[in-house]
PDB file of C-alpha atoms in Angstrom:
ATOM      1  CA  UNK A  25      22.837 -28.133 -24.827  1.00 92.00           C
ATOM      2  CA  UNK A  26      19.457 -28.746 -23.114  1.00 95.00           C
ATOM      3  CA  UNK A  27      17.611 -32.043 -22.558  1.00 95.00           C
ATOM      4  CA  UNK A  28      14.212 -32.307 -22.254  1.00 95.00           C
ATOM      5  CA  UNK A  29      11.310 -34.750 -22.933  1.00 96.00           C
ATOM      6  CA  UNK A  30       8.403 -32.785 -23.680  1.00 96.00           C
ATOM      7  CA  UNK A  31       4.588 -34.151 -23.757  1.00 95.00           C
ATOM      8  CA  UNK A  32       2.637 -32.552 -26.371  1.00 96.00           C
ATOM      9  CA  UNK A  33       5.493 -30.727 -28.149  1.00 97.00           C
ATOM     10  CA  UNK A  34       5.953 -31.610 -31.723  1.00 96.00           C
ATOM     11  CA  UNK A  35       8.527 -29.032 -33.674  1.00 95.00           C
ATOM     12  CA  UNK A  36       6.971 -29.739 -37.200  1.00 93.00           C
ATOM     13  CA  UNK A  37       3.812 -29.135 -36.524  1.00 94.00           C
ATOM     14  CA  UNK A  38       4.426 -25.935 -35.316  1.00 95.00           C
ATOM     15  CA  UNK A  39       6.549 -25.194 -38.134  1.00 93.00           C
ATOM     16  CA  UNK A  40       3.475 -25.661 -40.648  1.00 91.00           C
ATOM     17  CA  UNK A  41       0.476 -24.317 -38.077  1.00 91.00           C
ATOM     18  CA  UNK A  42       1.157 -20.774 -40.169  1.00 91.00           C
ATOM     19  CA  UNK A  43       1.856 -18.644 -36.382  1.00 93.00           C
ATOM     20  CA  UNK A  44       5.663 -18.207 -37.637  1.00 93.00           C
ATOM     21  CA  UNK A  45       7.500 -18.019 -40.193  1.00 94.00           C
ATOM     22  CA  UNK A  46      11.082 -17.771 -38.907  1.00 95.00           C
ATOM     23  CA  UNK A  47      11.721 -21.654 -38.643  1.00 94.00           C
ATOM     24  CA  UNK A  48      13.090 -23.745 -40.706  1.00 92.00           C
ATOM     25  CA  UNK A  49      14.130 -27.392 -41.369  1.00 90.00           C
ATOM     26  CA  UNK A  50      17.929 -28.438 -41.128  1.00 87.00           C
ATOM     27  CA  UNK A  51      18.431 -31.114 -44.295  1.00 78.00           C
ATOM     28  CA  UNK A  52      21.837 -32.518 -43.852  1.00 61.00           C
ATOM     29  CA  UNK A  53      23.137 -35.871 -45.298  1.00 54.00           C
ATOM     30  CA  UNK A  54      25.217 -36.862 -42.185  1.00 54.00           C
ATOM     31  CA  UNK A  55      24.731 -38.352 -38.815  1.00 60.00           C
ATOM     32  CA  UNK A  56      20.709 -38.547 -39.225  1.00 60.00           C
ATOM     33  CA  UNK A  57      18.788 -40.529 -37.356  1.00 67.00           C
ATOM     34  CA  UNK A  58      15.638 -42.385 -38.510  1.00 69.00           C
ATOM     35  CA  UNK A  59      12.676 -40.464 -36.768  1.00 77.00           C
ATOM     36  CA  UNK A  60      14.400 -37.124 -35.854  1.00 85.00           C
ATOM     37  CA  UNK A  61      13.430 -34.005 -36.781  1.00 90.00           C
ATOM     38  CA  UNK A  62      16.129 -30.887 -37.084  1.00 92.00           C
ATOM     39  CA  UNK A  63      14.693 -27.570 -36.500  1.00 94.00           C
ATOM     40  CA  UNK A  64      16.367 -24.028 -37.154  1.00 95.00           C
ATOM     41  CA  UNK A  65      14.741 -21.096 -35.419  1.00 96.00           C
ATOM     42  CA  UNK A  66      15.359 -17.370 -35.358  1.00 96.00           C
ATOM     43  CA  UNK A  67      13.231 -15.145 -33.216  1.00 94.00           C
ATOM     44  CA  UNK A  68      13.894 -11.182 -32.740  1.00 84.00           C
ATOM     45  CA  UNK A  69      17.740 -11.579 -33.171  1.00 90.00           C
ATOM     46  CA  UNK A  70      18.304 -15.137 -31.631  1.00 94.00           C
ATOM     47  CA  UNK A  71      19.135 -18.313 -33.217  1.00 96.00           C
ATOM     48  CA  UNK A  72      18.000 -22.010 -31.985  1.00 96.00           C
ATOM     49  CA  UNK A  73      19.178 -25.111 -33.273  1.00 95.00           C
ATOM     50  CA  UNK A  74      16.444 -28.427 -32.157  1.00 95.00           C
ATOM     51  CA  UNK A  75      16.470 -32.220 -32.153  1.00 94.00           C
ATOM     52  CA  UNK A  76      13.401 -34.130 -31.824  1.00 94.00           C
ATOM     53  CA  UNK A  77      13.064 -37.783 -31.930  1.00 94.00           C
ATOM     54  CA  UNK A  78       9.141 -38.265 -30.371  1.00 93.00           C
ATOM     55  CA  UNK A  79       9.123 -36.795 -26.803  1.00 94.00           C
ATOM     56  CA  UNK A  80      12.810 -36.494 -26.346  1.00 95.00           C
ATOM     57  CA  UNK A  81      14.298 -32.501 -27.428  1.00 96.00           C
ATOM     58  CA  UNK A  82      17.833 -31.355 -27.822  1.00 96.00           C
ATOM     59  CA  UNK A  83      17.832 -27.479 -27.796  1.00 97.00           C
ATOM     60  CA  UNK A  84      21.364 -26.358 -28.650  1.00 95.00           C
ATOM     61  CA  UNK A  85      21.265 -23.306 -26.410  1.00 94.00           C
ATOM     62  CA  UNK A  86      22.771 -23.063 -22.651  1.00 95.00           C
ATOM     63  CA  UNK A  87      20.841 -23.765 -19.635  1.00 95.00           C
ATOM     64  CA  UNK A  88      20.279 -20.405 -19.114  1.00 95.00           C
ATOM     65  CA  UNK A  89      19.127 -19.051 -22.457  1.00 95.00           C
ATOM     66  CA  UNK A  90      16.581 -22.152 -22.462  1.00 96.00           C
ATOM     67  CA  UNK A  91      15.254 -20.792 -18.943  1.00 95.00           C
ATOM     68  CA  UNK A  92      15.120 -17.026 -20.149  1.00 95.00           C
ATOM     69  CA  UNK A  93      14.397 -17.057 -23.602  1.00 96.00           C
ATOM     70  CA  UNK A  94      13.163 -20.229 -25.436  1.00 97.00           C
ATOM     71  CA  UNK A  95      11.509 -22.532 -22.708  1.00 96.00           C
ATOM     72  CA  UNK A  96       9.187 -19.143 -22.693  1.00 96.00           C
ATOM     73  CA  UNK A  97       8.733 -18.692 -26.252  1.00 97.00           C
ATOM     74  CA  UNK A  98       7.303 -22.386 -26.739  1.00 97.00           C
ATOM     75  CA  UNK A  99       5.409 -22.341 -23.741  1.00 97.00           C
ATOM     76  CA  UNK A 100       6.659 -25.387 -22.226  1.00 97.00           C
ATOM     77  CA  UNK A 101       5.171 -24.769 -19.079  1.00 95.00           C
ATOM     78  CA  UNK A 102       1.711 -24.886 -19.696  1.00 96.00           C
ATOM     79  CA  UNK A 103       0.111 -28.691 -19.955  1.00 96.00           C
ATOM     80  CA  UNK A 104      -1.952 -28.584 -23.454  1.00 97.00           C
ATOM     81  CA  UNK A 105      -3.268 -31.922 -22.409  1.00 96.00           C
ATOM     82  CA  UNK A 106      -5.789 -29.757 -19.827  1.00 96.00           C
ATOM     83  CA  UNK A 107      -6.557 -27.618 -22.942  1.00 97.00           C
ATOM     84  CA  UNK A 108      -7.499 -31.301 -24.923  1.00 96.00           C
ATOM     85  CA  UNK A 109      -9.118 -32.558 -22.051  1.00 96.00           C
ATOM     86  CA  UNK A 110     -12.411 -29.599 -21.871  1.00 96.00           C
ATOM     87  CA  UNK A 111     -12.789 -31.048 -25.701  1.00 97.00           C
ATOM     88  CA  UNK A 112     -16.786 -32.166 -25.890  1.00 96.00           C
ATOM     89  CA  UNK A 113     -16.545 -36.037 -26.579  1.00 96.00           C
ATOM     90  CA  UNK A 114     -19.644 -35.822 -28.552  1.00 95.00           C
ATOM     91  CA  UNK A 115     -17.516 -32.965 -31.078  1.00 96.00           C
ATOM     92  CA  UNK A 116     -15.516 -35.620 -32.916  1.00 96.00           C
ATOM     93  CA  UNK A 117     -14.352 -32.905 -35.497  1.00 96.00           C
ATOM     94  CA  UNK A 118     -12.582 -31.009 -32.858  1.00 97.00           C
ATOM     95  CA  UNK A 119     -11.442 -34.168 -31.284  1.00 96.00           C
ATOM     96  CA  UNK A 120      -9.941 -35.785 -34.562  1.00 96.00           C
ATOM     97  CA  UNK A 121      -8.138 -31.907 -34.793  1.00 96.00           C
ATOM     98  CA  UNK A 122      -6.888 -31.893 -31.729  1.00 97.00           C
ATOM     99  CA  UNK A 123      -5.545 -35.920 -31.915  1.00 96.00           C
ATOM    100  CA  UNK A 124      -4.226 -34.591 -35.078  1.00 95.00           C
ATOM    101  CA  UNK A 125      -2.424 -32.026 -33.870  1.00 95.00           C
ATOM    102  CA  UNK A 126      -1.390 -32.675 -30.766  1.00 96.00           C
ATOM    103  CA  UNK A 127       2.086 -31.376 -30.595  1.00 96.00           C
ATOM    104  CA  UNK A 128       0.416 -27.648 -30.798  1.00 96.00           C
ATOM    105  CA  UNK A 129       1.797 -24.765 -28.957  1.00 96.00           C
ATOM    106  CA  UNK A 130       1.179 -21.165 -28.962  1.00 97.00           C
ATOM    107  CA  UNK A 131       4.393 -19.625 -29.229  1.00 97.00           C
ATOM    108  CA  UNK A 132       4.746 -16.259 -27.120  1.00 97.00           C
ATOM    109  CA  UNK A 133       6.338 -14.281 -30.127  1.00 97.00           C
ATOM    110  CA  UNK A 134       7.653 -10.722 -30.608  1.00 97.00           C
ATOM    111  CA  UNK A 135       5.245  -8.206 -31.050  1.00 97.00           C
ATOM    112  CA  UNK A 136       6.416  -5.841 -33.549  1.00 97.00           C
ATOM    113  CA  UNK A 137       8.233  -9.309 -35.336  1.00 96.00           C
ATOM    114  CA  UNK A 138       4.108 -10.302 -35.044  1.00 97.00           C
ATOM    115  CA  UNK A 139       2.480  -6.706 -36.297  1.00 97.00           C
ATOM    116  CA  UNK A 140       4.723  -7.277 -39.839  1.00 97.00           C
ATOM    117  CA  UNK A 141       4.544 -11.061 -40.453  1.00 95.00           C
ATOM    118  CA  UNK A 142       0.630 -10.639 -40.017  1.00 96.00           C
ATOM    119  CA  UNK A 143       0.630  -7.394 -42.187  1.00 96.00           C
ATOM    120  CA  UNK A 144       2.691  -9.420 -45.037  1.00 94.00           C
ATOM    121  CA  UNK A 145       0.190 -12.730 -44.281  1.00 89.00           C
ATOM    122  CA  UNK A 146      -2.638 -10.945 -45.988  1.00 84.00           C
ATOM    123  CA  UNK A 147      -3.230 -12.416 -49.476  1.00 76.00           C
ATOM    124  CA  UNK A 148      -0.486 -14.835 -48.909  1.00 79.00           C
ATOM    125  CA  UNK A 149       0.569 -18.104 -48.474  1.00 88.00           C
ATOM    126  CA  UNK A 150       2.788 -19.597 -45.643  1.00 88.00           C
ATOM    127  CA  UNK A 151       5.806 -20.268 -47.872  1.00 90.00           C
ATOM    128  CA  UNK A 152       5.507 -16.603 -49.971  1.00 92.00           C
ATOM    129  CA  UNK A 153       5.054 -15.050 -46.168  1.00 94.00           C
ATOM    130  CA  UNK A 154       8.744 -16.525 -45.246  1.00 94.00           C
ATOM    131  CA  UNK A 155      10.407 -15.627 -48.407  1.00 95.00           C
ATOM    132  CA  UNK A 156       9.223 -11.858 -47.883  1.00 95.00           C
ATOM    133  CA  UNK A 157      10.386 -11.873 -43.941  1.00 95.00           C
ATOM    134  CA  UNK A 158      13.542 -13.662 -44.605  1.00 95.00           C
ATOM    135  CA  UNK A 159      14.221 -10.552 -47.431  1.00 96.00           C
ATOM    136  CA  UNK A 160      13.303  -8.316 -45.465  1.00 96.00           C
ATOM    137  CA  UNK A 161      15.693  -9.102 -42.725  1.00 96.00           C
ATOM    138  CA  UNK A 162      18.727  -9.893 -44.914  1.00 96.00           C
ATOM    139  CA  UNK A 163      17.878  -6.312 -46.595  1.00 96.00           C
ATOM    140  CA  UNK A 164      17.524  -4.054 -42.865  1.00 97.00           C
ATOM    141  CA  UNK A 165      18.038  -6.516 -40.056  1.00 95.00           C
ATOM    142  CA  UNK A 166      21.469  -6.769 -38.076  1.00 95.00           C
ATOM    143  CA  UNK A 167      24.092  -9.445 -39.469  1.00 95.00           C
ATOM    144  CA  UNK A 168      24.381 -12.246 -36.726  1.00 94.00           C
ATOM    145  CA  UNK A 169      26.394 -14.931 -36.570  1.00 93.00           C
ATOM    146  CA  UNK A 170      25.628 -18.173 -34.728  1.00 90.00           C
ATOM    147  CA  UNK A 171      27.518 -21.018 -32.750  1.00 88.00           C
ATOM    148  CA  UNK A 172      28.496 -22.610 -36.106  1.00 87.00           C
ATOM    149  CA  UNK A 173      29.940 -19.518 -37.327  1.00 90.00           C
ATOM    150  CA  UNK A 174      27.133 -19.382 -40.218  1.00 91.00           C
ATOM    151  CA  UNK A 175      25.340 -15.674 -40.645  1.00 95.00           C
ATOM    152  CA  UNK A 176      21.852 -14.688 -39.773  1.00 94.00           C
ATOM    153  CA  UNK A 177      19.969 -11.721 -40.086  1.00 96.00           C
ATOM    154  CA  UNK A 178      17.890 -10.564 -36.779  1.00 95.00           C
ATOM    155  CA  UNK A 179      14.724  -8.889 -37.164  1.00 96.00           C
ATOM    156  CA  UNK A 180      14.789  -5.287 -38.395  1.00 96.00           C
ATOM    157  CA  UNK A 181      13.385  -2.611 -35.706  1.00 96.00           C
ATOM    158  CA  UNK A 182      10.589  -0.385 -36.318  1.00 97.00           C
ATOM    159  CA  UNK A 183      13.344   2.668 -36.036  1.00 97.00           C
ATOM    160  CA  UNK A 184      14.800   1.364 -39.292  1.00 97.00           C
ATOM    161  CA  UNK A 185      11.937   0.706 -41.290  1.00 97.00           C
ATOM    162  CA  UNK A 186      10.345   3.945 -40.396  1.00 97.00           C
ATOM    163  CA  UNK A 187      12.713   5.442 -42.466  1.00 96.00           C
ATOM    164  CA  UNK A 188      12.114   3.905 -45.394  1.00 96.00           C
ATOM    165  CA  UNK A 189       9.448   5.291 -48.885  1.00 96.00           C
ATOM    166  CA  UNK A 190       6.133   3.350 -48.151  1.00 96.00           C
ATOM    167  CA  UNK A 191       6.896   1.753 -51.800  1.00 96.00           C
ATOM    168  CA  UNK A 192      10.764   0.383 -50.678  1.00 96.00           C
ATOM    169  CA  UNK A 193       9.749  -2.815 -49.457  1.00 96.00           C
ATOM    170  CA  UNK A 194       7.720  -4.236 -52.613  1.00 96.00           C
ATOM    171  CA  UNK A 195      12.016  -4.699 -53.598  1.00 95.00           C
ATOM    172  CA  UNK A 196      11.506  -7.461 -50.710  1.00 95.00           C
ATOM    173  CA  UNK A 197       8.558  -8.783 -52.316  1.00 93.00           C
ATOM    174  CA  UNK A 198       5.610  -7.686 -50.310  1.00 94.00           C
ATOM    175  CA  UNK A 199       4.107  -6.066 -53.016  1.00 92.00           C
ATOM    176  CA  UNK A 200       1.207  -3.488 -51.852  1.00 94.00           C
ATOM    177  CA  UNK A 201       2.147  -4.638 -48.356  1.00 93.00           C
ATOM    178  CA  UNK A 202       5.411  -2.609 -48.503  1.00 96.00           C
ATOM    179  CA  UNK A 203       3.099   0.629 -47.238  1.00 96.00           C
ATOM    180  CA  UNK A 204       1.099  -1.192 -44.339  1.00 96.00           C
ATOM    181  CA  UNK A 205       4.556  -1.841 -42.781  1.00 97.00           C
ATOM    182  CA  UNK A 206       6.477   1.412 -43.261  1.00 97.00           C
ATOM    183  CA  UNK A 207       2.998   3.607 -41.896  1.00 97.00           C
ATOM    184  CA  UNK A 208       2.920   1.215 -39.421  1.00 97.00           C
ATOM    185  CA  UNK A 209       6.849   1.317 -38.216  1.00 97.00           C
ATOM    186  CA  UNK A 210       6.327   4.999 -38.415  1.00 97.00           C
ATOM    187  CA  UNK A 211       3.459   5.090 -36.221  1.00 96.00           C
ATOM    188  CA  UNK A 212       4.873   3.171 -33.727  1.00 96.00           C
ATOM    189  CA  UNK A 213       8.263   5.485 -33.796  1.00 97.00           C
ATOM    190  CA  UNK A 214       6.195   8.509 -33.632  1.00 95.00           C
ATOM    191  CA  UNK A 215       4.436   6.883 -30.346  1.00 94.00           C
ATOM    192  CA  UNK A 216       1.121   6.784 -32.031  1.00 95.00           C
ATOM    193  CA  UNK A 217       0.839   3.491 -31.214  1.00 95.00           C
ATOM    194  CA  UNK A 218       2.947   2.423 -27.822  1.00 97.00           C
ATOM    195  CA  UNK A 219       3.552  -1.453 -28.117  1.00 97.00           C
ATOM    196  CA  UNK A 220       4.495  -1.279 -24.057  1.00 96.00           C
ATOM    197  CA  UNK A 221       1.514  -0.365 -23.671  1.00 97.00           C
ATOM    198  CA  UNK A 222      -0.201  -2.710 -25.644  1.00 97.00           C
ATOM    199  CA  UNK A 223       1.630  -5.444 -24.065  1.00 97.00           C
ATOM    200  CA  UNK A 224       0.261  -4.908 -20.747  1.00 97.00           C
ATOM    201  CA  UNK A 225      -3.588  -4.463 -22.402  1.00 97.00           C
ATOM    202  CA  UNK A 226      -6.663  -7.095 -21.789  1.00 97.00           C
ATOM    203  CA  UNK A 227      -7.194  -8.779 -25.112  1.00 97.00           C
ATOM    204  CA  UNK A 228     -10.195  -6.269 -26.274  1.00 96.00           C
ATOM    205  CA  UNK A 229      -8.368  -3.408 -25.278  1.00 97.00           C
ATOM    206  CA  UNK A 230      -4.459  -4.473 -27.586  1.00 97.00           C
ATOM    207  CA  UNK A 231      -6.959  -5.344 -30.221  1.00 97.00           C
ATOM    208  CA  UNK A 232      -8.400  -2.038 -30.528  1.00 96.00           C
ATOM    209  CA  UNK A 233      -5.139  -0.722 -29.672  1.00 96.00           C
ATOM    210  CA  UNK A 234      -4.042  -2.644 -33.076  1.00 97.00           C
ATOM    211  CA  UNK A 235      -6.838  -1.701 -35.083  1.00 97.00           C
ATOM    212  CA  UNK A 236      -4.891   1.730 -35.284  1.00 95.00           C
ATOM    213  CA  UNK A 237      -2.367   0.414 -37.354  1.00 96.00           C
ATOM    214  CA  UNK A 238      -2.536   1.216 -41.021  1.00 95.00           C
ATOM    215  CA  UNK A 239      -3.827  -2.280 -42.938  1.00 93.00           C
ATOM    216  CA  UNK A 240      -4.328  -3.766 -39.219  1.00 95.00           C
ATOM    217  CA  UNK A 241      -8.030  -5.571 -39.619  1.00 94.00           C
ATOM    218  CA  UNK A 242      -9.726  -7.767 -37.065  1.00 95.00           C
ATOM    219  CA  UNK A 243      -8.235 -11.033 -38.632  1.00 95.00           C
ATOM    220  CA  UNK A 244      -4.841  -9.728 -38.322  1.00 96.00           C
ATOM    221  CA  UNK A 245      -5.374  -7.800 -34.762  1.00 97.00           C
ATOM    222  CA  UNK A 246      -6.576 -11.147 -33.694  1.00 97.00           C
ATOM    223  CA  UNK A 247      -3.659 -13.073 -35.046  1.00 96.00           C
ATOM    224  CA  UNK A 248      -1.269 -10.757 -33.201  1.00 97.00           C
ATOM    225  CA  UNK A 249      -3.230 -11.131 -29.919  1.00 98.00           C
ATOM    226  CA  UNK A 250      -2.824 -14.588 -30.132  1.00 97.00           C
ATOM    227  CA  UNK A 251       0.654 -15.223 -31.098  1.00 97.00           C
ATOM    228  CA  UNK A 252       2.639 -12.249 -29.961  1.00 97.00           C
ATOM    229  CA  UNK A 253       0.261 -11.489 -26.741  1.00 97.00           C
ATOM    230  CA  UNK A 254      -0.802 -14.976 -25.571  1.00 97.00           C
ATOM    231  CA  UNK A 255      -4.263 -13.909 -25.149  1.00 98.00           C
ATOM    232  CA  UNK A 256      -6.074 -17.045 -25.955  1.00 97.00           C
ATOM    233  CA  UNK A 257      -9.085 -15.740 -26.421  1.00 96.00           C
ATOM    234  CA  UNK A 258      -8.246 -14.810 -29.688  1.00 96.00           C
ATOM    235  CA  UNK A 259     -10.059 -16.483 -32.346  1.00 96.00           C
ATOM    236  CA  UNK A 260      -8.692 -15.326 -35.706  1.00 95.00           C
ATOM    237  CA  UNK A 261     -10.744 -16.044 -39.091  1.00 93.00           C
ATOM    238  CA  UNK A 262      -9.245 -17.085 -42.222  1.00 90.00           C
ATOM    239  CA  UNK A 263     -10.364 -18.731 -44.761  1.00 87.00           C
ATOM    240  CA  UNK A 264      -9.504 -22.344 -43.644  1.00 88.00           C
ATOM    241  CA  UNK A 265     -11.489 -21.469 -40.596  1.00 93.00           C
ATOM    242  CA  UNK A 266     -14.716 -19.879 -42.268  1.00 92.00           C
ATOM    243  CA  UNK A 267     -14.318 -22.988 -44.113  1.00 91.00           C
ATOM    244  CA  UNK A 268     -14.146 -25.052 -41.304  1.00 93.00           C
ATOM    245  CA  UNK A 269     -16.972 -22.927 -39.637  1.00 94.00           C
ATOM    246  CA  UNK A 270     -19.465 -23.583 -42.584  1.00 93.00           C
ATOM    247  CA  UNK A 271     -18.941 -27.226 -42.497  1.00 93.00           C
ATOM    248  CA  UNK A 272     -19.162 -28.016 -38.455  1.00 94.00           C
ATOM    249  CA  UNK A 273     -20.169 -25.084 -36.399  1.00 94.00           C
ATOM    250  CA  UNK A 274     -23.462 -23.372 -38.856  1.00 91.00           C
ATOM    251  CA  UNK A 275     -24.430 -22.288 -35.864  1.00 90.00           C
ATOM    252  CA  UNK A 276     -21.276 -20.593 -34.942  1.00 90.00           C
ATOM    253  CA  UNK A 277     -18.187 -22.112 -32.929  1.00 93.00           C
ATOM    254  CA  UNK A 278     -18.973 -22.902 -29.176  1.00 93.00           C
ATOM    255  CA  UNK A 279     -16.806 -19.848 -27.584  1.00 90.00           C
ATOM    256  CA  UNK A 280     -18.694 -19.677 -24.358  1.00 90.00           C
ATOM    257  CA  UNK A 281     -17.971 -23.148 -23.525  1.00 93.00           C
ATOM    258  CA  UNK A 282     -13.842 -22.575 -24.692  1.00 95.00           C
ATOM    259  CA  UNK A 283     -13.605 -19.639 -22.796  1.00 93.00           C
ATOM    260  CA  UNK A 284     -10.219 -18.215 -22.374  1.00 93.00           C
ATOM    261  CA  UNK A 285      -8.532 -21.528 -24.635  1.00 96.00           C
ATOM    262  CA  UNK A 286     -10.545 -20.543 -27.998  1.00 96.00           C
ATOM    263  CA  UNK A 287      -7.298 -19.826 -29.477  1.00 96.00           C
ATOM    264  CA  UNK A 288      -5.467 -22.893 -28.876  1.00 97.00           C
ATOM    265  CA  UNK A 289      -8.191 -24.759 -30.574  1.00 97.00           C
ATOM    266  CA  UNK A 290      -8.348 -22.488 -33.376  1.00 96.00           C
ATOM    267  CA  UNK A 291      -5.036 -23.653 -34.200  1.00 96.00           C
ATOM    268  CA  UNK A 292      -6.173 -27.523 -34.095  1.00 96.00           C
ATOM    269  CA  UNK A 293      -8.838 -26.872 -36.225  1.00 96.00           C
ATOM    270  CA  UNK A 294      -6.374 -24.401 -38.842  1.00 94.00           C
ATOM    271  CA  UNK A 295      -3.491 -26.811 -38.671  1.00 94.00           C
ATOM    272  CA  UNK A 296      -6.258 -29.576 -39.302  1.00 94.00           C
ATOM    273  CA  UNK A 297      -7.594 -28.157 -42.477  1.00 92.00           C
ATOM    274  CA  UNK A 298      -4.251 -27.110 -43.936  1.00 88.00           C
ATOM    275  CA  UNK A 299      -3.396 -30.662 -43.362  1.00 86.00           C
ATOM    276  CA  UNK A 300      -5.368 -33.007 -42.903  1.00 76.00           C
ATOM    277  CA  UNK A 301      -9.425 -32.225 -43.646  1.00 58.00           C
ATOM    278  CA  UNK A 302     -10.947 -33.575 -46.264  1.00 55.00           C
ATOM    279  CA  UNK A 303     -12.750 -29.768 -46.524  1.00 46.00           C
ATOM    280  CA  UNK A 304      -9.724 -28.401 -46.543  1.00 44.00           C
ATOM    281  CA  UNK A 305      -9.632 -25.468 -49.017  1.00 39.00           C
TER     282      UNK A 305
END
């Protein structure tokens, strides 16, 4: 068990800002506290149990996985409040977003985990998105079983869907989807499409790299970039953001003046209008 008080680190709201879909909230009737939140999280194959209540976290892992694995994976090393603080004063949109969602990180995610989720995002709605991952990995992903001795299914490897007809995974729900992640397993199997490589790319680079990948478009590329990469100079469009784009930046969002952080405030401004916005969609 880990102890932490974190500024800028709010569980839920990362849970609903749509970068993954893996994390879940734990409802049970006993021992709750007014004000906590209780977070389930499974990323690649490992399993996280957290308590929030405001600043103050309870990660149910050791010491050591926290330093290896998850303090990593939420990027609790970086101070968001620097990120908040190049916000123009006079942009009160962006500064209402930002207040708004304050607890924002940009989780450093698995990239093949990353390639999928976005492939299955397409069309689809956060909660649909996390029905179709969580069958997927109950259908080919390895049988876990965490600290409480309940099961859990890790992610499935690109080996094991490769294997699969292009039509086997509309049984999991992804519907036309099914083929964009089988040809893309297989072209990553075949070496294709080297994710080591891609790892170590610049941002323009892993997004061409990406680009390769059958039913990989700039949206998605960018999505991947951002949340399985860390480059934060990815600035993915969706709908909520053209949206959001119309509305406050007609003359296109400031990018030159974000450099490097455009990411992290694209996911103010998403989370925002999923939210909060009255433009919301």
């Amino acid at each position: 068990m880990v102890k932490k008080a974190i500024e800028n680190f709010n569980i839920s709201q990362i849970c609903d800002s749509g970068q993954c879909f893996r994390m879940t909230p734990i409802c049970e009737n006993t021992d709750y506290v007014p004000g906590e939140v209780r977070m389930k999280v499974i990323a690649s194959d490992r399993y996280l149990e957290i308590h929030q209540i405001g600043k103050d976290c309870i990660f149910n892992c050791s010491e050591e996985e926290f330093e290896e694995f998850w303090k990593v994976y939420f990027d609790l090393e970086t101070d968001y409040s620097v990120y908040m603080a190049r916000i123009n004063p006079n942009d009160k949109y962006l500064m209402n977003a930002a207040a708004f969602g304050s607890g924002m990180r940009i989780l450093r995610q698995d990239l093949w985990e990353m390639i999928v989720s976005f492939l299955i995002s397409q069309q689809n709605n956060i909660p649909r998105i996390r029905r179709c991952i969580e069958n997927i990995c109950r259908e080919y992903g390895e049988k876990k079983i965490n600290e409480n001795g309940e099961e859990y299914f890790a992610f499935p490897k690109p080996e094991v869907l490769a294997e699969l007809d292009e039509d086997a995974l509309k049984a999991c729900n992804l519907g036309y989807r099914s083929k964009y992640v089988v040809r893309s397993a297989r072209s990553i199997v075949s070496g294709e499409v080297n994710l080591d490589e891609i790892r170590e790319m610049p941002y323009k680079k892993a997004r061409e790299e990406l680009l390769k990948l059958f039913g990989v478009g700039v949206k998605v590329a960018d999505c991947i970039c951002l949340f399985a990469l860390h480059h934060l100079q990815a600035f993915p469009v969706d709908t909520h953001i053209h949206q959001a784009m119309k509305v406050h930046y007609k003359r296109g969002f400031p990018k030159r003046r974000y450099k490097r952080i455009e990411g992290v405030l694209q996911q103010y401004i998403f989370y925002y209008e999923l939210n909060f916005s009255p433009g919301k969609m």
